[in-house]
PDB file of C-alpha atoms in Angstrom:
ATOM      1  CA  MET D  10      26.179 -75.087 137.663  1.00  0.00           C
ATOM      2  CA  ALA D  11      27.121 -71.752 136.278  1.00  0.00           C
ATOM      3  CA  VAL D  12      28.776 -71.463 132.859  1.00  0.00           C
ATOM      4  CA  ASN D  13      31.996 -69.483 132.717  1.00  0.00           C
ATOM      5  CA  ARG D  14      31.444 -66.971 129.941  1.00  0.00           C
ATOM      6  CA  SER D  15      34.551 -65.014 130.605  1.00  0.00           C
ATOM      7  CA  SER D  16      36.810 -64.416 127.615  1.00  0.00           C
ATOM      8  CA  ALA D  17      39.926 -64.302 129.703  1.00  0.00           C
ATOM      9  CA  VAL D  18      42.308 -67.213 129.347  1.00  0.00           C
ATOM     10  CA  ARG D  19      43.525 -68.853 132.507  1.00  0.00           C
ATOM     11  CA  THR D  20      47.254 -68.887 132.728  1.00  0.00           C
ATOM     12  CA  ASP D  21      47.556 -70.997 135.806  1.00  0.00           C
ATOM     13  CA  LEU D  22      46.658 -74.145 133.892  1.00  0.00           C
ATOM     14  CA  PRO D  23      48.793 -74.147 130.725  1.00  0.00           C
ATOM     15  CA  PHE D  24      47.905 -77.710 129.873  1.00  0.00           C
ATOM     16  CA  LEU D  25      44.226 -76.917 129.581  1.00  0.00           C
ATOM     17  CA  SER D  26      42.431 -75.006 126.859  1.00  0.00           C
ATOM     18  CA  ARG D  27      38.811 -74.189 126.282  1.00  0.00           C
ATOM     19  CA  ARG D  28      36.581 -72.765 123.651  1.00  0.00           C
ATOM     20  CA  VAL D  29      34.729 -69.635 124.411  1.00  0.00           C
ATOM     21  CA  LYS D  30      31.099 -69.969 123.384  1.00  0.00           C
ATOM     22  CA  PRO D  31      30.121 -66.953 121.299  1.00  0.00           C
ATOM     23  CA  ARG D  32      27.202 -64.889 122.370  1.00  0.00           C
ATOM     24  CA  ALA D  33      23.949 -65.352 120.432  1.00  0.00           C
ATOM     25  CA  ALA D  34      23.345 -62.633 117.794  1.00  0.00           C
ATOM     26  CA  ALA D  35      20.169 -60.567 117.936  1.00  0.00           C
ATOM     27  CA  PRO D  36      17.452 -61.832 115.517  1.00  0.00           C
ATOM     28  CA  VAL D  37      17.073 -59.734 112.312  1.00  0.00           C
ATOM     29  CA  ALA D  38      13.716 -59.396 110.495  1.00  0.00           C
ATOM     30  CA  PRO D  39      13.882 -61.024 106.950  1.00  0.00           C
ATOM     31  CA  GLN D  40      13.626 -58.648 103.947  1.00  0.00           C
ATOM     32  CA  ALA D  41      11.160 -59.286 101.109  1.00  0.00           C
ATOM     33  CA  ALA D  42      12.751 -60.746  97.948  1.00  0.00           C
ATOM     34  CA  PRO D  43      12.616 -58.399  94.917  1.00  0.00           C
ATOM     35  CA  ALA D  44      10.081 -59.271  92.212  1.00  0.00           C
ATOM     36  CA  PRO D  45      11.595 -61.100  89.181  1.00  0.00           C
ATOM     37  CA  GLN D  46      12.087 -58.940  86.129  1.00  0.00           C
ATOM     38  CA  ALA D  47      11.557 -60.266  82.587  1.00  0.00           C
ATOM     39  CA  ALA D  48      14.661 -60.188  80.484  1.00  0.00           C
ATOM     40  CA  PRO D  49      14.374 -57.913  77.447  1.00  0.00           C
ATOM     41  CA  ALA D  50      13.734 -59.778  74.145  1.00  0.00           C
ATOM     42  CA  PRO D  51      16.815 -60.074  71.909  1.00  0.00           C
ATOM     43  CA  ARG D  52      16.866 -57.598  69.089  1.00  0.00           C
ATOM     44  CA  THR D  53      16.588 -59.170  65.620  1.00  0.00           C
ATOM     45  CA  ALA D  54      19.152 -58.300  62.966  1.00  0.00           C
ATOM     46  CA  PRO D  55      17.840 -56.208  60.053  1.00  0.00           C
ATOM     47  CA  ALA D  56      17.107 -58.012  56.761  1.00  0.00           C
ATOM     48  CA  PRO D  57      20.104 -58.135  54.371  1.00  0.00           C
ATOM     49  CA  ALA D  58      20.147 -55.760  51.464  1.00  0.00           C
ATOM     50  CA  ALA D  59      18.955 -57.037  48.055  1.00  0.00           C
ATOM     51  CA  ALA D  60      22.210 -56.174  46.280  1.00  0.00           C
ATOM     52  CA  PRO D  61      25.195 -58.278  47.412  1.00  0.00           C
ATOM     53  CA  SER D  62      28.126 -56.418  48.902  1.00  0.00           C
ATOM     54  CA  THR D  63      31.726 -57.489  49.034  1.00  0.00           C
ATOM     55  CA  SER D  64      32.269 -55.834  52.467  1.00  0.00           C
ATOM     56  CA  ALA D  65      32.367 -57.891  55.669  1.00  0.00           C
ATOM     57  CA  PRO D  66      28.970 -58.548  57.301  1.00  0.00           C
ATOM     58  CA  ALA D  67      27.944 -56.188  60.089  1.00  0.00           C
ATOM     59  CA  ALA D  68      28.382 -57.424  63.655  1.00  0.00           C
ATOM     60  CA  ARG D  69      25.270 -58.656  65.441  1.00  0.00           C
ATOM     61  CA  PRO D  70      24.065 -56.539  68.399  1.00  0.00           C
ATOM     62  CA  ALA D  71      25.022 -58.157  71.678  1.00  0.00           C
ATOM     63  CA  THR D  72      22.196 -59.338  73.919  1.00  0.00           C
ATOM     64  CA  PRO D  73      22.207 -57.370  77.230  1.00  0.00           C
ATOM     65  CA  ALA D  74      23.196 -59.461  80.222  1.00  0.00           C
ATOM     66  CA  PRO D  75      20.584 -59.746  82.990  1.00  0.00           C
ATOM     67  CA  ALA D  76      21.044 -57.537  85.982  1.00  0.00           C
ATOM     68  CA  PRO D  77      22.641 -59.152  89.063  1.00  0.00           C
ATOM     69  CA  GLY D  78      20.098 -60.568  91.450  1.00  0.00           C
ATOM     70  CA  SER D  79      17.346 -60.837  88.788  1.00  0.00           C
ATOM     71  CA  LEU D  80      15.806 -64.044  87.432  1.00  0.00           C
ATOM     72  CA  SER D  81      15.824 -64.551  83.640  1.00  0.00           C
ATOM     73  CA  LEU D  82      12.678 -66.275  82.249  1.00  0.00           C
ATOM     74  CA  SER D  83      13.713 -66.542  78.547  1.00  0.00           C
ATOM     75  CA  PRO D  84      16.139 -69.284  77.418  1.00  0.00           C
ATOM     76  CA  PRO D  85      19.450 -68.192  75.962  1.00  0.00           C
ATOM     77  CA  PRO D  86      19.462 -67.803  72.123  1.00  0.00           C
ATOM     78  CA  ARG D  87      20.263 -71.008  70.263  1.00  0.00           C
ATOM     79  CA  GLN D  88      23.540 -70.801  68.386  1.00  0.00           C
ATOM     80  CA  GLN D  89      23.578 -72.090  64.796  1.00  0.00           C
ATOM     81  CA  PRO D  90      26.533 -74.352  63.886  1.00  0.00           C
ATOM     82  CA  ALA D  91      28.918 -72.770  61.437  1.00  0.00           C
ATOM     83  CA  PRO D  92      28.359 -74.137  57.883  1.00  0.00           C
ATOM     84  CA  SER D  93      31.177 -76.355  56.637  1.00  0.00           C
ATOM     85  CA  VAL D  94      31.993 -74.488  53.456  1.00  0.00           C
ATOM     86  CA  SER D  95      35.277 -73.743  51.856  1.00  0.00           C
ATOM     87  CA  PRO D  96      36.641 -70.276  52.571  1.00  0.00           C
ATOM     88  CA  SER D  97      35.538 -67.859  49.917  1.00  0.00           C
ATOM     89  CA  LEU D  98      34.686 -64.233  49.424  1.00  0.00           C
ATOM     90  CA  SER D  99      31.743 -63.220  51.605  1.00  0.00           C
ATOM     91  CA  LEU D 100      28.867 -61.479  49.850  1.00  0.00           C
ATOM     92  CA  GLY D 101      27.376 -59.971  52.950  1.00  0.00           C
ATOM     93  CA  LEU D 102      24.647 -62.633  53.209  1.00  0.00           C
ATOM     94  CA  SER D 103      23.353 -64.229  56.352  1.00  0.00           C
ATOM     95  CA  PRO D 104      24.913 -67.581  57.376  1.00  0.00           C
ATOM     96  CA  ASN D 105      21.787 -69.463  56.286  1.00  0.00           C
ATOM     97  CA  ALA D 106      21.802 -67.813  52.858  1.00  0.00           C
ATOM     98  CA  GLU D 107      25.524 -68.478  52.376  1.00  0.00           C
ATOM     99  CA  ALA D 108      25.037 -72.165  53.334  1.00  0.00           C
ATOM    100  CA  ALA D 109      22.162 -72.495  50.841  1.00  0.00           C
ATOM    101  CA  SER D 110      24.227 -70.951  48.052  1.00  0.00           C
ATOM    102  CA  SER D 111      27.106 -73.338  48.842  1.00  0.00           C
ATOM    103  CA  ARG D 112      24.777 -76.356  48.664  1.00  0.00           C
ATOM    104  CA  ALA D 113      23.402 -75.158  45.318  1.00  0.00           C
ATOM    105  CA  ALA D 114      26.905 -74.732  43.906  1.00  0.00           C
ATOM    106  CA  ALA D 115      28.050 -78.219  44.987  1.00  0.00           C
ATOM    107  CA  PRO D 116      25.918 -80.231  42.435  1.00  0.00           C
ATOM    108  CA  ALA D 117      26.936 -77.838  39.667  1.00  0.00           C
ATOM    109  CA  ALA D 118      30.581 -78.734  40.238  1.00  0.00           C
ATOM    110  CA  SER D 119      29.806 -82.447  39.875  1.00  0.00           C
ATOM    111  CA  ARG D 120      28.078 -82.032  36.502  1.00  0.00           C
ATOM    112  CA  PRO D 121      30.172 -83.056  33.440  1.00  0.00           C
ATOM    113  CA  THR D 122      31.588 -80.145  31.533  1.00  0.00           C
ATOM    114  CA  SER D 123      31.333 -79.641  27.804  1.00  0.00           C
ATOM    115  CA  SER D 124      34.938 -80.779  27.355  1.00  0.00           C
ATOM    116  CA  SER D 125      34.215 -84.132  29.049  1.00  0.00           C
ATOM    117  CA  ARG D 126      31.137 -84.635  26.890  1.00  0.00           C
ATOM    118  CA  ALA D 127      33.190 -83.907  23.795  1.00  0.00           C
ATOM    119  CA  ALA D 128      35.664 -86.589  24.797  1.00  0.00           C
ATOM    120  CA  GLU D 129      32.955 -89.273  24.692  1.00  0.00           C
ATOM    121  CA  PRO D 130      32.824 -91.224  21.417  1.00  0.00           C
ATOM    122  CA  VAL D 131      29.992 -90.116  19.156  1.00  0.00           C
ATOM    123  CA  ARG D 132      28.325 -92.819  17.131  1.00  0.00           C
ATOM    124  CA  ALA D 133      28.284 -91.862  13.462  1.00  0.00           C
ATOM    125  CA  GLU D 134      24.941 -91.946  11.661  1.00  0.00           C
ATOM    126  CA  PRO D 135      24.721 -94.580   8.894  1.00  0.00           C
ATOM    127  CA  LEU D 136      25.487 -93.211   5.461  1.00  0.00           C
ATOM    128  CA  HIS D 137      22.250 -94.438   3.870  1.00  0.00           C
ATOM    129  CA  ASN D 138      20.264 -92.314   6.358  1.00  0.00           C
ATOM    130  CA  ARG D 139      21.881 -89.178   4.915  1.00  0.00           C
ATOM    131  CA  LEU D 140      21.049 -89.887   1.266  1.00  0.00           C
ATOM    132  CA  PHE D 141      18.442 -87.996  -0.716  1.00  0.00           C
ATOM    133  CA  PRO D 142      14.932 -89.517  -0.520  1.00  0.00           C
ATOM    134  CA  ALA D 143      14.238 -92.256  -3.077  1.00  0.00           C
ATOM    135  CA  PRO D 144      11.312 -94.650  -3.596  1.00  0.00           C
ATOM    136  CA  GLY D 145      11.644 -98.223  -2.374  1.00  0.00           C
ATOM    137  CA  MET D 146      10.790-101.591  -3.824  1.00  0.00           C
ATOM    138  CA  GLY D 147       7.029-101.923  -4.134  1.00  0.00           C
ATOM    139  CA  GLU D 148       6.453 -98.178  -4.537  1.00  0.00           C
ATOM    140  CA  LEU D 149       7.262 -98.224  -8.278  1.00  0.00           C
ATOM    141  CA  ARG D 150       6.256-100.738 -10.904  1.00  0.00           C
ATOM    142  CA  SER D 151       8.957 -99.774 -13.421  1.00  0.00           C
ATOM    143  CA  LEU D 152      12.055 -97.618 -13.798  1.00  0.00           C
ATOM    144  CA  ASP D 153      12.044 -95.035 -16.587  1.00  0.00           C
ATOM    145  CA  ARG D 154      13.017 -91.447 -17.287  1.00  0.00           C
ATOM    146  CA  GLN D 155      10.546 -90.040 -14.785  1.00  0.00           C
ATOM    147  CA  ASN D 156      11.511 -92.476 -11.998  1.00  0.00           C
ATOM    148  CA  PRO D 157      14.996 -93.845 -12.732  1.00  0.00           C
ATOM    149  CA  VAL D 158      16.039 -94.812  -9.166  1.00  0.00           C
ATOM    150  CA  VAL D 159      14.773 -97.237  -6.538  1.00  0.00           C
ATOM    151  CA  ARG D 160      16.548 -97.909  -3.232  1.00  0.00           C
ATOM    152  CA  LEU D 161      16.428-101.153  -1.255  1.00  0.00           C
ATOM    153  CA  THR D 162      16.225-101.299   2.524  1.00  0.00           C
ATOM    154  CA  PRO D 163      19.138-102.695   4.582  1.00  0.00           C
ATOM    155  CA  MET D 164      17.133-105.913   5.068  1.00  0.00           C
ATOM    156  CA  GLU D 165      16.370-106.282   1.349  1.00  0.00           C
ATOM    157  CA  SER D 166      20.047-105.613   0.590  1.00  0.00           C
ATOM    158  CA  ALA D 167      21.328-108.350   2.918  1.00  0.00           C
ATOM    159  CA  VAL D 168      18.912-111.314   2.778  1.00  0.00           C
ATOM    160  CA  GLY D 169      18.687-113.898  -0.003  1.00  0.00           C
ATOM    161  CA  SER D 170      19.810-113.049  -3.529  1.00  0.00           C
ATOM    162  CA  LEU D 171      19.159-110.222  -5.933  1.00  0.00           C
ATOM    163  CA  VAL D 172      17.683-111.881  -9.024  1.00  0.00           C
ATOM    164  CA  VAL D 173      17.827-110.124 -12.402  1.00  0.00           C
ATOM    165  CA  ALA D 174      15.919-111.729 -15.289  1.00  0.00           C
ATOM    166  CA  GLY D 175      16.124-110.918 -18.997  1.00  0.00           C
ATOM    167  CA  THR D 176      19.836-110.074 -19.178  1.00  0.00           C
ATOM    168  CA  VAL D 177      22.434-111.109 -21.715  1.00  0.00           C
ATOM    169  CA  ARG D 178      25.617-109.943 -19.968  1.00  0.00           C
ATOM    170  CA  ALA D 179      26.767-108.789 -16.536  1.00  0.00           C
ATOM    171  CA  VAL D 180      29.716-106.617 -15.460  1.00  0.00           C
ATOM    172  CA  TRP D 181      30.904-106.238 -11.844  1.00  0.00           C
ATOM    173  CA  GLU D 182      33.470-104.496  -9.672  1.00  0.00           C
ATOM    174  CA  GLY D 183      34.507-106.242  -6.478  1.00  0.00           C
ATOM    175  CA  PRO D 184      37.008-105.745  -3.638  1.00  0.00           C
ATOM    176  CA  GLY D 185      40.294-104.141  -4.602  1.00  0.00           C
ATOM    177  CA  TYR D 186      38.619-102.716  -7.749  1.00  0.00           C
ATOM    178  CA  SER D 187      38.836-106.116  -9.429  1.00  0.00           C
ATOM    179  CA  THR D 188      36.481-106.199 -12.408  1.00  0.00           C
ATOM    180  CA  GLY D 189      35.047-108.859 -14.673  1.00  0.00           C
ATOM    181  CA  SER D 190      32.304-109.581 -17.187  1.00  0.00           C
ATOM    182  CA  VAL D 191      30.533-112.756 -18.252  1.00  0.00           C
ATOM    183  CA  SER D 192      27.687-113.578 -20.618  1.00  0.00           C
ATOM    184  CA  ALA D 193      24.458-115.359 -19.699  1.00  0.00           C
ATOM    185  CA  GLY D 194      24.036-119.123 -19.815  1.00  0.00           C
ATOM    186  CA  GLU D 195      26.447-121.846 -18.872  1.00  0.00           C
ATOM    187  CA  PHE D 196      29.798-120.516 -17.807  1.00  0.00           C
ATOM    188  CA  ARG D 197      32.630-120.903 -20.318  1.00  0.00           C
ATOM    189  CA  PRO D 198      36.139-119.589 -19.690  1.00  0.00           C
ATOM    190  CA  GLU D 199      36.316-118.008 -23.147  1.00  0.00           C
ATOM    191  CA  ASP D 200      33.257-115.850 -22.324  1.00  0.00           C
ATOM    192  CA  LEU D 201      34.932-114.327 -19.258  1.00  0.00           C
ATOM    193  CA  ASP D 202      36.590-110.926 -19.427  1.00  0.00           C
ATOM    194  CA  GLY D 203      38.621-109.788 -16.439  1.00  0.00           C
ATOM    195  CA  VAL D 204      38.525-111.967 -13.300  1.00  0.00           C
ATOM    196  CA  MET D 205      35.801-113.856 -11.470  1.00  0.00           C
ATOM    197  CA  VAL D 206      35.354-112.773  -7.840  1.00  0.00           C
ATOM    198  CA  GLN D 207      34.661-115.745  -5.574  1.00  0.00           C
ATOM    199  CA  ALA D 208      32.642-115.088  -2.401  1.00  0.00           C
ATOM    200  CA  PRO D 209      32.926-117.351   0.679  1.00  0.00           C
ATOM    201  CA  GLY D 210      31.228-120.670  -0.011  1.00  0.00           C
ATOM    202  CA  ASN D 211      32.784-120.952  -3.469  1.00  0.00           C
ATOM    203  CA  ARG D 212      30.053-118.844  -5.049  1.00  0.00           C
ATOM    204  CA  PRO D 213      30.699-116.105  -7.616  1.00  0.00           C
ATOM    205  CA  LEU D 214      29.999-112.577  -6.449  1.00  0.00           C
ATOM    206  CA  VAL D 215      27.977-112.045  -9.653  1.00  0.00           C
ATOM    207  CA  GLY D 216      27.061-115.065 -11.729  1.00  0.00           C
ATOM    208  CA  TYR D 217      24.419-116.840 -13.752  1.00  0.00           C
ATOM    209  CA  GLU D 218      22.182-119.760 -13.060  1.00  0.00           C
ATOM    210  CA  ASP D 219      20.709-120.622 -16.457  1.00  0.00           C
ATOM    211  CA  ASP D 220      19.369-117.266 -17.688  1.00  0.00           C
ATOM    212  CA  LEU D 221      19.043-115.622 -14.250  1.00  0.00           C
ATOM    213  CA  ALA D 222      21.748-113.285 -12.998  1.00  0.00           C
ATOM    214  CA  LEU D 223      22.308-113.667  -9.233  1.00  0.00           C
ATOM    215  CA  ILE D 224      24.039-111.548  -6.597  1.00  0.00           C
ATOM    216  CA  PRO D 225      24.323-113.378  -3.229  1.00  0.00           C
ATOM    217  CA  LEU D 226      23.440-110.614  -0.779  1.00  0.00           C
ATOM    218  CA  ARG D 227      25.036-112.337   2.181  1.00  0.00           C
ATOM    219  CA  HIS D 228      28.364-111.070   0.840  1.00  0.00           C
ATOM    220  CA  VAL D 229      27.033-107.797  -0.559  1.00  0.00           C
ATOM    221  CA  ARG D 230      29.775-105.766   1.144  1.00  0.00           C
ATOM    222  CA  MET D 231      32.251-107.306  -1.295  1.00  0.00           C
ATOM    223  CA  LEU D 232      30.352-105.745  -4.211  1.00  0.00           C
ATOM    224  CA  ARG D 233      31.029-102.173  -5.288  1.00  0.00           C
ATOM    225  CA  ARG D 234      28.777-101.982  -8.348  1.00  0.00           C
ATOM    226  CA  ALA D 235      27.411-104.031 -11.238  1.00  0.00           C
ATOM    227  CA  LEU D 236      25.949-103.412 -14.695  1.00  0.00           C
ATOM    228  CA  PHE D 237      23.444-105.618 -16.568  1.00  0.00           C
ATOM    229  CA  PHE D 238      22.624-105.484 -20.273  1.00  0.00           C
ATOM    230  CA  PRO D 239      19.184-106.626 -21.501  1.00  0.00           C
ATOM    231  CA  LYS D 240      18.375-109.052 -24.248  1.00  0.00           C
ATOM    232  CA  PRO D 241      17.463-107.331 -27.530  1.00  0.00           C
ATOM    233  CA  LYS D 242      14.051-105.649 -27.221  1.00  0.00           C
ATOM    234  CA  GLN D 243      13.160-107.477 -23.995  1.00  0.00           C
ATOM    235  CA  PRO D 244      12.429-105.988 -20.572  1.00  0.00           C
ATOM    236  CA  MET D 245      14.364-106.839 -17.426  1.00  0.00           C
ATOM    237  CA  SER D 246      12.927-107.491 -13.975  1.00  0.00           C
ATOM    238  CA  VAL D 247      14.570-107.383 -10.526  1.00  0.00           C
ATOM    239  CA  GLY D 248      13.266-109.274  -7.492  1.00  0.00           C
ATOM    240  CA  VAL D 249      14.228-109.622  -3.807  1.00  0.00           C
ATOM    241  CA  TYR D 250      13.497-112.181  -1.091  1.00  0.00           C
ATOM    242  CA  ASN D 251      10.149-110.721   0.051  1.00  0.00           C
ATOM    243  CA  GLY D 252       8.546-111.007  -3.393  1.00  0.00           C
ATOM    244  CA  LYS D 253       8.806-107.320  -4.329  1.00  0.00           C
ATOM    245  CA  SER D 254      10.019-106.569  -7.835  1.00  0.00           C
ATOM    246  CA  VAL D 255      10.498-103.786 -10.351  1.00  0.00           C
ATOM    247  CA  THR D 256      10.603-103.847 -14.166  1.00  0.00           C
ATOM    248  CA  ILE D 257      12.949-102.052 -16.575  1.00  0.00           C
ATOM    249  CA  PRO D 258      11.198-101.431 -19.944  1.00  0.00           C
ATOM    250  CA  ALA D 259      12.636-102.771 -23.189  1.00  0.00           C
ATOM    251  CA  GLN D 260      12.879 -99.359 -24.895  1.00  0.00           C
ATOM    252  CA  ALA D 261      13.656 -95.926 -23.527  1.00  0.00           C
ATOM    253  CA  GLY D 262      12.932 -94.115 -26.775  1.00  0.00           C
ATOM    254  CA  HIS D 263      12.959 -94.523 -30.518  1.00  0.00           C
ATOM    255  CA  ARG D 264      16.726 -95.161 -30.641  1.00  0.00           C
ATOM    256  CA  SER D 265      17.650 -95.952 -27.042  1.00  0.00           C
ATOM    257  CA  TYR D 266      17.193 -98.662 -24.419  1.00  0.00           C
ATOM    258  CA  TYR D 267      17.814 -99.130 -20.696  1.00  0.00           C
ATOM    259  CA  ALA D 268      20.634-100.914 -18.904  1.00  0.00           C
ATOM    260  CA  LEU D 269      20.431-101.733 -15.202  1.00  0.00           C
ATOM    261  CA  SER D 270      23.044-100.304 -12.842  1.00  0.00           C
ATOM    262  CA  VAL D 271      23.353-101.695  -9.284  1.00  0.00           C
ATOM    263  CA  ILE D 272      25.373 -99.566  -6.838  1.00  0.00           C
ATOM    264  CA  ARG D 273      26.137-100.345  -3.190  1.00  0.00           C
ATOM    265  CA  ILE D 274      26.060 -97.328  -0.850  1.00  0.00           C
ATOM    266  CA  ASP D 275      27.166 -98.380   2.625  1.00  0.00           C
ATOM    267  CA  ASP D 276      24.706-101.193   3.466  1.00  0.00           C
ATOM    268  CA  VAL D 277      21.994-100.560   0.864  1.00  0.00           C
ATOM    269  CA  LEU D 278      21.706-101.149  -2.876  1.00  0.00           C
ATOM    270  CA  GLU D 279      20.414 -98.663  -5.417  1.00  0.00           C
ATOM    271  CA  LEU D 280      18.940 -99.737  -8.761  1.00  0.00           C
ATOM    272  CA  ARG D 281      19.211 -97.267 -11.626  1.00  0.00           C
ATOM    273  CA  ALA D 282      17.862 -97.345 -15.160  1.00  0.00           C
ATOM    274  CA  GLU D 283      20.615 -96.018 -17.459  1.00  0.00           C
ATOM    275  CA  GLU D 284      19.548 -94.879 -20.941  1.00  0.00           C
ATOM    276  CA  LEU D 285      21.905 -96.037 -23.717  1.00  0.00           C
ATOM    277  CA  PRO D 286      21.811 -95.572 -27.516  1.00  0.00           C
ATOM    278  CA  TYR D 287      21.495 -98.522 -29.859  1.00  0.00           C
ATOM    279  CA  GLY D 288      24.539 -99.691 -31.752  1.00  0.00           C
ATOM    280  CA  MET D 289      27.214 -99.455 -29.007  1.00  0.00           C
ATOM    281  CA  GLU D 290      29.308-102.497 -28.187  1.00  0.00           C
ATOM    282  CA  PHE D 291      29.363-103.890 -24.653  1.00  0.00           C
ATOM    283  CA  LYS D 292      33.046-103.059 -24.183  1.00  0.00           C
ATOM    284  CA  ALA D 293      32.517 -99.439 -25.183  1.00  0.00           C
ATOM    285  CA  ILE D 294      29.564 -99.179 -22.801  1.00  0.00           C
ATOM    286  CA  TRP D 295      31.313-100.517 -19.699  1.00  0.00           C
ATOM    287  CA  GLU D 296      34.365 -98.389 -20.439  1.00  0.00           C
ATOM    288  CA  ALA D 297      32.039 -95.373 -20.584  1.00  0.00           C
ATOM    289  CA  PHE D 298      30.871 -96.322 -17.064  1.00  0.00           C
ATOM    290  CA  GLY D 299      34.482 -96.532 -15.825  1.00  0.00           C
ATOM    291  CA  PHE D 300      34.948-100.306 -15.826  1.00  0.00           C
ATOM    292  CA  THR D 301      38.473-101.405 -16.730  1.00  0.00           C
ATOM    293  CA  MET D 302      38.844-105.171 -16.894  1.00  0.00           C
ATOM    294  CA  THR D 303      41.464-106.698 -14.602  1.00  0.00           C
ATOM    295  CA  THR D 304      44.254-108.429 -16.502  1.00  0.00           C
ATOM    296  CA  ARG D 305      44.445-112.155 -15.838  1.00  0.00           C
ATOM    297  CA  LEU D 306      47.840-113.756 -15.444  1.00  0.00           C
ATOM    298  CA  PRO D 307      48.465-116.814 -17.658  1.00  0.00           C
ATOM    299  CA  TYR D 308      48.123-120.118 -15.821  1.00  0.00           C
ATOM    300  CA  GLN D 309      51.414-122.050 -15.672  1.00  0.00           C
ATOM    301  CA  GLY D 310      50.779-125.643 -14.746  1.00  0.00           C
ATOM    302  CA  ARG D 311      53.276-128.432 -14.362  1.00  0.00           C
TER     303      ARG D 311
END
C-alpha cells in the first residue's frame, strides 16, 4: 500500500486530520572534538611589604575564566573563610597575618593590668624581719659593752616563760602604758609601786616565784617592756624553754654595773645590757628609762 506523502491537506473531509511524516534528513559526517586545553595556573599575589601600611590592601588579580567549549583540569581555588575579628584599621597584611595578629592580641587583653594587681591586698612583712641583724640565744655567752644585745626568735618569745635569775627588783610596762614595780621574794602589797598587771589565768604579767623573775610568754603581746635590777655584785642569767641562756656580768666597770632591759618588738623579745653607775636609787633609774608609775586608786570597801 502506498504512503501518501503529499503535504496538501484534504478539504473534503473536515472531520479528519493527519500528520505529515517529515522527510529523513541527509546523514552528516561527525566532526572531531577539539583537544582539551589546560587551564592557566592562577597567579600568586606578591609577598607583602615588610613595613606596614595604613592604605587598603591591593586587590587580588582575577583568575581568567576558561574559554567556552574547553575542559578545565585544575580545581577551582579554595576560598579561605573570613577571620572573625573585630573591625579595626587594616595594616595592609594578608588575611592570614591579620588573623594571627588578632589571636596574639586576644590573650594580652585578658591579662590583669597593673591597676588590678595594685588593688589586691599586699601582705605586710613582719616587723622583726626588718630589724638590724642581732645575735640570738646560744650565739653569745654573756652581754657586755662589746655585745650588748641578743634577740630571741618568735618561738623562743612565745613558748614557756622567760626566767631571770639574780634580780632584786623588776619594773614593767603593760597594756595601756600601765606600769608597776615589785621587789623579789614573797609578794607584799607594801612592796608594790604602781599597779600589778594580771594576765589571763590570774597570773601576773611580770612576777616572782621565790627569787626567780618570770614573764609568761603565752601573753607576751601584753608586755611592752621590762627592766630588772641585779643583786649587789652578783651576775644575772636569762633562760628560755629550749635550755639556751645568756649571762649578764656583775660589773661593767670600776664604778658601774649592768641592768637587764627586755623590750618587745612585734612578736620577738630583745635583751639589752644597760650600763648604770653605782649609787643611783631604783626610782631615779626607772624614771631615767621613762617609767612613770601608775597611780593606784584607794580601795573603798564596805
